[in-house]
């Protein structure tokens, strides 16, 4: 090899390195993955820079601060979904409503699978956006939902507005469900499985849904008040963690909501983290009781699955803050508690998986696990659209959607 050949094939370490043209997009992607995995408050600019192999000052050339990076990452994840859906509709503009719906479903599935590691950002961390930026994210979601409902209304003109809205929300929830868990399956199998579940939902006859058989408490109804300070603190903490997020909540705010000064809170819980852990154990206990009751009331797997979905909806609709915190805030627990409670969550999912595969022996456990996650996630995603209406009719419709996904 000649000297001139060597000089062309071996980079000169002293030569200045060129910045990639898409450096800003790279930074936003890595930031989205980090924020989604660990949460906005737990990730620093230096953490993101280190993942990229650049310095903090180099990152600041593209983004003035962490919040600006967060906004770019958060809005980018939702924006990519909206762009995918709108592009699919444009490409299939001459297709019939079913063809346009299928194009949207396929585009959203492809985009979500490709960006699975960033989905937690828009599902949970969006509450840390400032009001104006949160409004932009909601506008993208509204456009995405409207884009789905338009061909749905053409394909199924008999649907009422509320039922069409619930079906659209359920479809988006099924597709987005893979961003909320770490279960593994080949991408092609995920796409086929969730495509089938999404279409089962799109064809679901909510009008035939029977009202829920159970009567549950109305959280807004009057009655005797709890007097235990510890219970009051747990109740108010759940509400505030759900509304504001763990990091934006303070002991002073939680104490004030419970009618207790901050110093008195520490008599019951040594720290805010301990309060969060106690809230998690309370939620886990409630889920365990509901599961045990449903499974112990019958020896028929199909009947047990129906009772279990009903019990889960009863809990989620009566106490949506409990379920939301249980899934959204686990990353903020102390490491020792996090490991223990992840195991509790995993065991709870496996109860559902074992029951589902008993009902459908031909369904592999790995696939059943994805369907269980998709069904459970709907209680929050569709529940919000239903405003967590505790009436028997609303809960019956929610159960119909859950069972449709599980049996798809």
GROMACS .gro file of N, CA, C and O in nm, residues 194-260:
model
  268
  194UNK      N    1  -5.171  -0.716   1.678
  194UNK     CA    2  -5.240  -0.592   1.711
  194UNK      C    3  -5.328  -0.543   1.596
  194UNK      O    4  -5.428  -0.475   1.619
  195UNK      N    5  -5.291  -0.578   1.475
  195UNK     CA    6  -5.378  -0.546   1.361
  195UNK      C    7  -5.512  -0.618   1.378
  195UNK      O    8  -5.619  -0.559   1.360
  196UNK      N    9  -5.506  -0.746   1.415
  196UNK     CA   10  -5.629  -0.822   1.437
  196UNK      C   11  -5.710  -0.767   1.553
  196UNK      O   12  -5.833  -0.756   1.545
  197UNK      N   13  -5.640  -0.729   1.661
  197UNK     CA   14  -5.711  -0.673   1.777
  197UNK      C   15  -5.775  -0.538   1.744
  197UNK      O   16  -5.888  -0.509   1.785
  198UNK      N   17  -5.703  -0.455   1.669
  198UNK     CA   18  -5.756  -0.323   1.632
  198UNK      C   19  -5.880  -0.338   1.545
  198UNK      O   20  -5.981  -0.268   1.565
  199UNK      N   21  -5.877  -0.430   1.451
  199UNK     CA   22  -5.994  -0.449   1.365
  199UNK      C   23  -6.109  -0.514   1.439
  199UNK      O   24  -6.227  -0.486   1.409
  200UNK      N   25  -6.081  -0.598   1.537
  200UNK     CA   26  -6.189  -0.653   1.619
  200UNK      C   27  -6.261  -0.539   1.692
  200UNK      O   28  -6.384  -0.538   1.704
  201UNK      N   29  -6.184  -0.442   1.739
  201UNK     CA   30  -6.242  -0.326   1.807
  201UNK      C   31  -6.322  -0.240   1.708
  201UNK      O   32  -6.434  -0.196   1.737
  202UNK      N   33  -6.266  -0.216   1.590
  202UNK     CA   34  -6.333  -0.132   1.490
  202UNK      C   35  -6.468  -0.191   1.447
  202UNK      O   36  -6.559  -0.118   1.407
  203UNK      N   37  -6.480  -0.323   1.457
  203UNK     CA   38  -6.605  -0.389   1.419
  203UNK      C   39  -6.693  -0.420   1.540
  203UNK      O   40  -6.800  -0.478   1.525
  204UNK      N   41  -6.650  -0.382   1.658
  204UNK     CA   42  -6.721  -0.416   1.781
  204UNK      C   43  -6.860  -0.351   1.784
  204UNK      O   44  -6.875  -0.232   1.756
  205UNK      N   45  -6.960  -0.431   1.824
  205UNK     CA   46  -7.097  -0.381   1.836
  205UNK      C   47  -7.122  -0.337   1.980
  205UNK      O   48  -7.169  -0.414   2.063
  206UNK      N   49  -7.090  -0.213   2.008
  206UNK     CA   50  -7.108  -0.163   2.144
  206UNK      C   51  -7.256  -0.151   2.182
  206UNK      O   52  -7.290  -0.154   2.300
  207UNK      N   53  -7.341  -0.138   2.081
  207UNK     CA   54  -7.482  -0.126   2.109
  207UNK      C   55  -7.540  -0.250   2.175
  207UNK      O   56  -7.643  -0.242   2.243
  208UNK      N   57  -7.473  -0.364   2.157
  208UNK     CA   58  -7.521  -0.489   2.216
  208UNK      C   59  -7.460  -0.516   2.353
  208UNK      O   60  -7.487  -0.620   2.413
  209UNK      N   61  -7.376  -0.423   2.401
  209UNK     CA   62  -7.311  -0.445   2.530
  209UNK      C   63  -7.414  -0.443   2.642
  209UNK      O   64  -7.495  -0.351   2.652
  210UNK      N   65  -7.407  -0.546   2.726
  210UNK     CA   66  -7.498  -0.552   2.841
  210UNK      C   67  -7.448  -0.461   2.952
  210UNK      O   68  -7.326  -0.445   2.969
  211UNK      N   69  -7.536  -0.398   3.027
  211UNK     CA   70  -7.491  -0.316   3.140
  211UNK      C   71  -7.412  -0.401   3.239
  211UNK      O   72  -7.435  -0.522   3.250
  212UNK      N   73  -7.319  -0.339   3.308
  212UNK     CA   74  -7.240  -0.410   3.409
  212UNK      C   75  -7.333  -0.468   3.516
  212UNK      O   76  -7.433  -0.407   3.552
  213UNK      N   77  -7.298  -0.586   3.563
  213UNK     CA   78  -7.382  -0.656   3.660
  213UNK      C   79  -7.359  -0.609   3.803
  213UNK      O   80  -7.437  -0.640   3.892
  214UNK      N   81  -7.251  -0.538   3.825
  214UNK     CA   82  -7.216  -0.496   3.961
  214UNK      C   83  -7.255  -0.352   3.986
  214UNK      O   84  -7.272  -0.273   3.893
  215UNK      N   85  -7.270  -0.318   4.112
  215UNK     CA   86  -7.293  -0.180   4.154
  215UNK      C   87  -7.170  -0.136   4.230
  215UNK      O   88  -7.125  -0.205   4.322
  216UNK      N   89  -7.113  -0.023   4.192
  216UNK     CA   90  -6.991   0.023   4.260
  216UNK      C   91  -7.016   0.157   4.326
  216UNK      O   92  -7.111   0.228   4.294
  217UNK      N   93  -6.928   0.189   4.416
  217UNK     CA   94  -6.940   0.314   4.488
  217UNK      C   95  -6.925   0.432   4.396
  217UNK      O   96  -6.853   0.426   4.296
  218UNK      N   97  -6.992   0.538   4.422
  218UNK     CA   98  -6.976   0.664   4.350
  218UNK      C   99  -6.879   0.750   4.429
  218UNK      O  100  -6.910   0.792   4.540
  219UNK      N  101  -6.757   0.775   4.376
  219UNK     CA  102  -6.657   0.851   4.451
  219UNK      C  103  -6.704   0.990   4.492
  219UNK      O  104  -6.654   1.047   4.588
  220UNK      N  105  -6.802   1.044   4.419
  220UNK     CA  106  -6.848   1.180   4.451
  220UNK      C  107  -6.965   1.179   4.549
  220UNK      O  108  -7.011   1.284   4.592
  221UNK      N  109  -7.017   1.060   4.579
  221UNK     CA  110  -7.133   1.053   4.668
  221UNK      C  111  -7.095   1.089   4.810
  221UNK      O  112  -6.982   1.068   4.854
  222UNK      N  113  -7.190   1.141   4.884
  222UNK     CA  114  -7.164   1.176   5.023
  222UNK      C  115  -7.157   1.052   5.111
  222UNK      O  116  -7.191   0.942   5.070
  223UNK      N  117  -7.116   1.068   5.233
  223UNK     CA  118  -7.103   0.956   5.326
  223UNK      C  119  -7.010   0.995   5.437
  223UNK      O  120  -6.960   1.109   5.444
  224UNK      N  121  -6.986   0.901   5.527
  224UNK     CA  122  -6.894   0.928   5.636
  224UNK      C  123  -6.752   0.943   5.585
  224UNK      O  124  -6.710   0.873   5.493
  225UNK      N  125  -6.677   1.033   5.643
  225UNK     CA  126  -6.541   1.058   5.600
  225UNK      C  127  -6.443   0.969   5.675
  225UNK      O  128  -6.466   0.931   5.790
  226UNK      N  129  -6.333   0.935   5.605
  226UNK     CA  130  -6.225   0.860   5.671
  226UNK      C  131  -6.156   0.951   5.770
  226UNK      O  132  -6.126   1.067   5.740
  227UNK      N  133  -6.131   0.902   5.889
  227UNK     CA  134  -6.067   0.984   5.992
  227UNK      C  135  -5.919   0.953   6.010
  227UNK      O  136  -5.846   1.034   6.067
  228UNK      N  137  -5.873   0.836   5.964
  228UNK     CA  138  -5.733   0.801   5.977
  228UNK      C  139  -5.647   0.897   5.894
  228UNK      O  140  -5.667   0.911   5.773
  229UNK      N  141  -5.552   0.962   5.957
  229UNK     CA  142  -5.466   1.057   5.886
  229UNK      C  143  -5.383   0.986   5.779
  229UNK      O  144  -5.361   1.041   5.670
  230UNK      N  145  -5.339   0.866   5.809
  230UNK     CA  146  -5.258   0.792   5.712
  230UNK      C  147  -5.342   0.763   5.586
  230UNK      O  148  -5.294   0.779   5.474
  231UNK      N  149  -5.468   0.721   5.606
  231UNK     CA  150  -5.554   0.691   5.492
  231UNK      C  151  -5.585   0.818   5.413
  231UNK      O  152  -5.589   0.816   5.290
  232UNK      N  153  -5.609   0.926   5.483
  232UNK     CA  154  -5.634   1.053   5.415
  232UNK      C  155  -5.515   1.095   5.330
  232UNK      O  156  -5.530   1.141   5.216
  233UNK      N  157  -5.397   1.079   5.385
  233UNK     CA  158  -5.276   1.116   5.311
  233UNK      C  159  -5.260   1.030   5.185
  233UNK      O  160  -5.226   1.081   5.078
  234UNK      N  161  -5.284   0.900   5.198
  234UNK     CA  162  -5.273   0.810   5.083
  234UNK      C  163  -5.375   0.848   4.975
  234UNK      O  164  -5.342   0.854   4.856
  235UNK      N  165  -5.496   0.875   5.017
  235UNK     CA  166  -5.601   0.912   4.922
  235UNK      C  167  -5.568   1.040   4.847
  235UNK      O  168  -5.577   1.047   4.724
  236UNK      N  169  -5.527   1.142   4.921
  236UNK     CA  170  -5.496   1.271   4.857
  236UNK      C  171  -5.368   1.263   4.775
  236UNK      O  172  -5.357   1.327   4.670
  237UNK      N  173  -5.272   1.185   4.822
  237UNK     CA  174  -5.147   1.171   4.746
  237UNK      C  175  -5.173   1.109   4.610
  237UNK      O  176  -5.117   1.152   4.508
  238UNK      N  177  -5.257   1.007   4.606
  238UNK     CA  178  -5.291   0.943   4.478
  238UNK      C  179  -5.349   1.045   4.381
  238UNK      O  180  -5.312   1.050   4.263
  239UNK      N  181  -5.441   1.127   4.428
  239UNK     CA  182  -5.505   1.226   4.341
  239UNK      C  183  -5.403   1.327   4.289
  239UNK      O  184  -5.404   1.363   4.170
  240UNK      N  185  -5.315   1.373   4.378
  240UNK     CA  186  -5.219   1.476   4.339
  240UNK      C  187  -5.109   1.419   4.250
  240UNK      O  188  -5.069   1.482   4.151
  241UNK      N  189  -5.060   1.298   4.281
  241UNK     CA  190  -4.961   1.234   4.195
  241UNK      C  191  -5.018   1.215   4.054
  241UNK      O  192  -4.947   1.231   3.955
  242UNK      N  193  -5.144   1.176   4.046
  242UNK     CA  194  -5.207   1.154   3.916
  242UNK      C  195  -5.222   1.285   3.840
  242UNK      O  196  -5.192   1.293   3.719
  243UNK      N  197  -5.264   1.388   3.907
  243UNK     CA  198  -5.292   1.517   3.841
  243UNK      C  199  -5.165   1.593   3.804
  243UNK      O  200  -5.154   1.648   3.694
  244UNK      N  201  -5.067   1.593   3.893
  244UNK     CA  202  -4.950   1.679   3.873
  244UNK      C  203  -4.822   1.601   3.842
  244UNK      O  204  -4.726   1.660   3.791
  245UNK      N  205  -4.822   1.472   3.869
  245UNK     CA  206  -4.699   1.395   3.855
  245UNK      C  207  -4.620   1.397   3.985
  245UNK      O  208  -4.626   1.493   4.061
  246UNK      N  209  -4.546   1.292   4.010
  246UNK     CA  210  -4.475   1.277   4.137
  246UNK      C  211  -4.380   1.394   4.164
  246UNK      O  212  -4.379   1.451   4.273
  247UNK      N  213  -4.302   1.431   4.065
  247UNK     CA  214  -4.198   1.532   4.087
  247UNK      C  215  -4.255   1.673   4.106
  247UNK      O  216  -4.191   1.757   4.170
  248UNK      N  217  -4.372   1.698   4.051
  248UNK     CA  218  -4.432   1.830   4.066
  248UNK      C  219  -4.520   1.839   4.191
  248UNK      O  220  -4.575   1.945   4.221
  249UNK      N  221  -4.534   1.730   4.264
  249UNK     CA  222  -4.615   1.727   4.386
  249UNK      C  223  -4.524   1.749   4.507
  249UNK      O  224  -4.408   1.707   4.507
  250UNK      N  225  -4.577   1.810   4.609
  250UNK     CA  226  -4.498   1.837   4.729
  250UNK      C  227  -4.567   1.782   4.852
  250UNK      O  228  -4.690   1.766   4.855
  251UNK      N  229  -4.488   1.754   4.952
  251UNK     CA  230  -4.543   1.709   5.080
  251UNK      C  231  -4.638   1.814   5.137
  251UNK      O  232  -4.743   1.782   5.193
  252UNK      N  233  -4.603   1.941   5.121
  252UNK     CA  234  -4.688   2.049   5.171
  252UNK      C  235  -4.826   2.046   5.105
  252UNK      O  236  -4.929   2.062   5.172
  253UNK      N  237  -4.827   2.026   4.972
  253UNK     CA  238  -4.954   2.022   4.899
  253UNK      C  239  -5.038   1.902   4.941
  253UNK      O  240  -5.160   1.913   4.960
  254UNK      N  241  -4.973   1.787   4.954
  254UNK     CA  242  -5.045   1.666   4.994
  254UNK      C  243  -5.100   1.681   5.136
  254UNK      O  244  -5.216   1.648   5.164
  255UNK      N  245  -5.017   1.733   5.225
  255UNK     CA  246  -5.062   1.754   5.363
  255UNK      C  247  -5.179   1.850   5.369
  255UNK      O  248  -5.277   1.826   5.441
  256UNK      N  249  -5.171   1.960   5.293
  256UNK     CA  250  -5.279   2.059   5.294
  256UNK      C  251  -5.409   1.998   5.245
  256UNK      O  252  -5.517   2.026   5.299
  257UNK      N  253  -5.401   1.913   5.142
  257UNK     CA  254  -5.522   1.849   5.089
  257UNK      C  255  -5.586   1.757   5.192
  257UNK      O  256  -5.708   1.738   5.193
  258UNK      N  257  -5.501   1.699   5.278
  258UNK     CA  258  -5.551   1.609   5.382
  258UNK      C  259  -5.581   1.682   5.512
  258UNK      O  260  -5.621   1.619   5.611
  259UNK      N  261  -5.559   1.814   5.514
  259UNK     CA  262  -5.583   1.892   5.635
  259UNK      C  263  -5.476   1.872   5.741
  259UNK      O  264  -5.503   1.881   5.861
  260UNK      N  265  -5.353   1.846   5.695
  260UNK     CA  266  -5.241   1.819   5.786
  260UNK      C  267  -5.125   1.907   5.746
  260UNK      O  268  -5.097   1.924   5.627
   0.00000   0.00000   0.00000
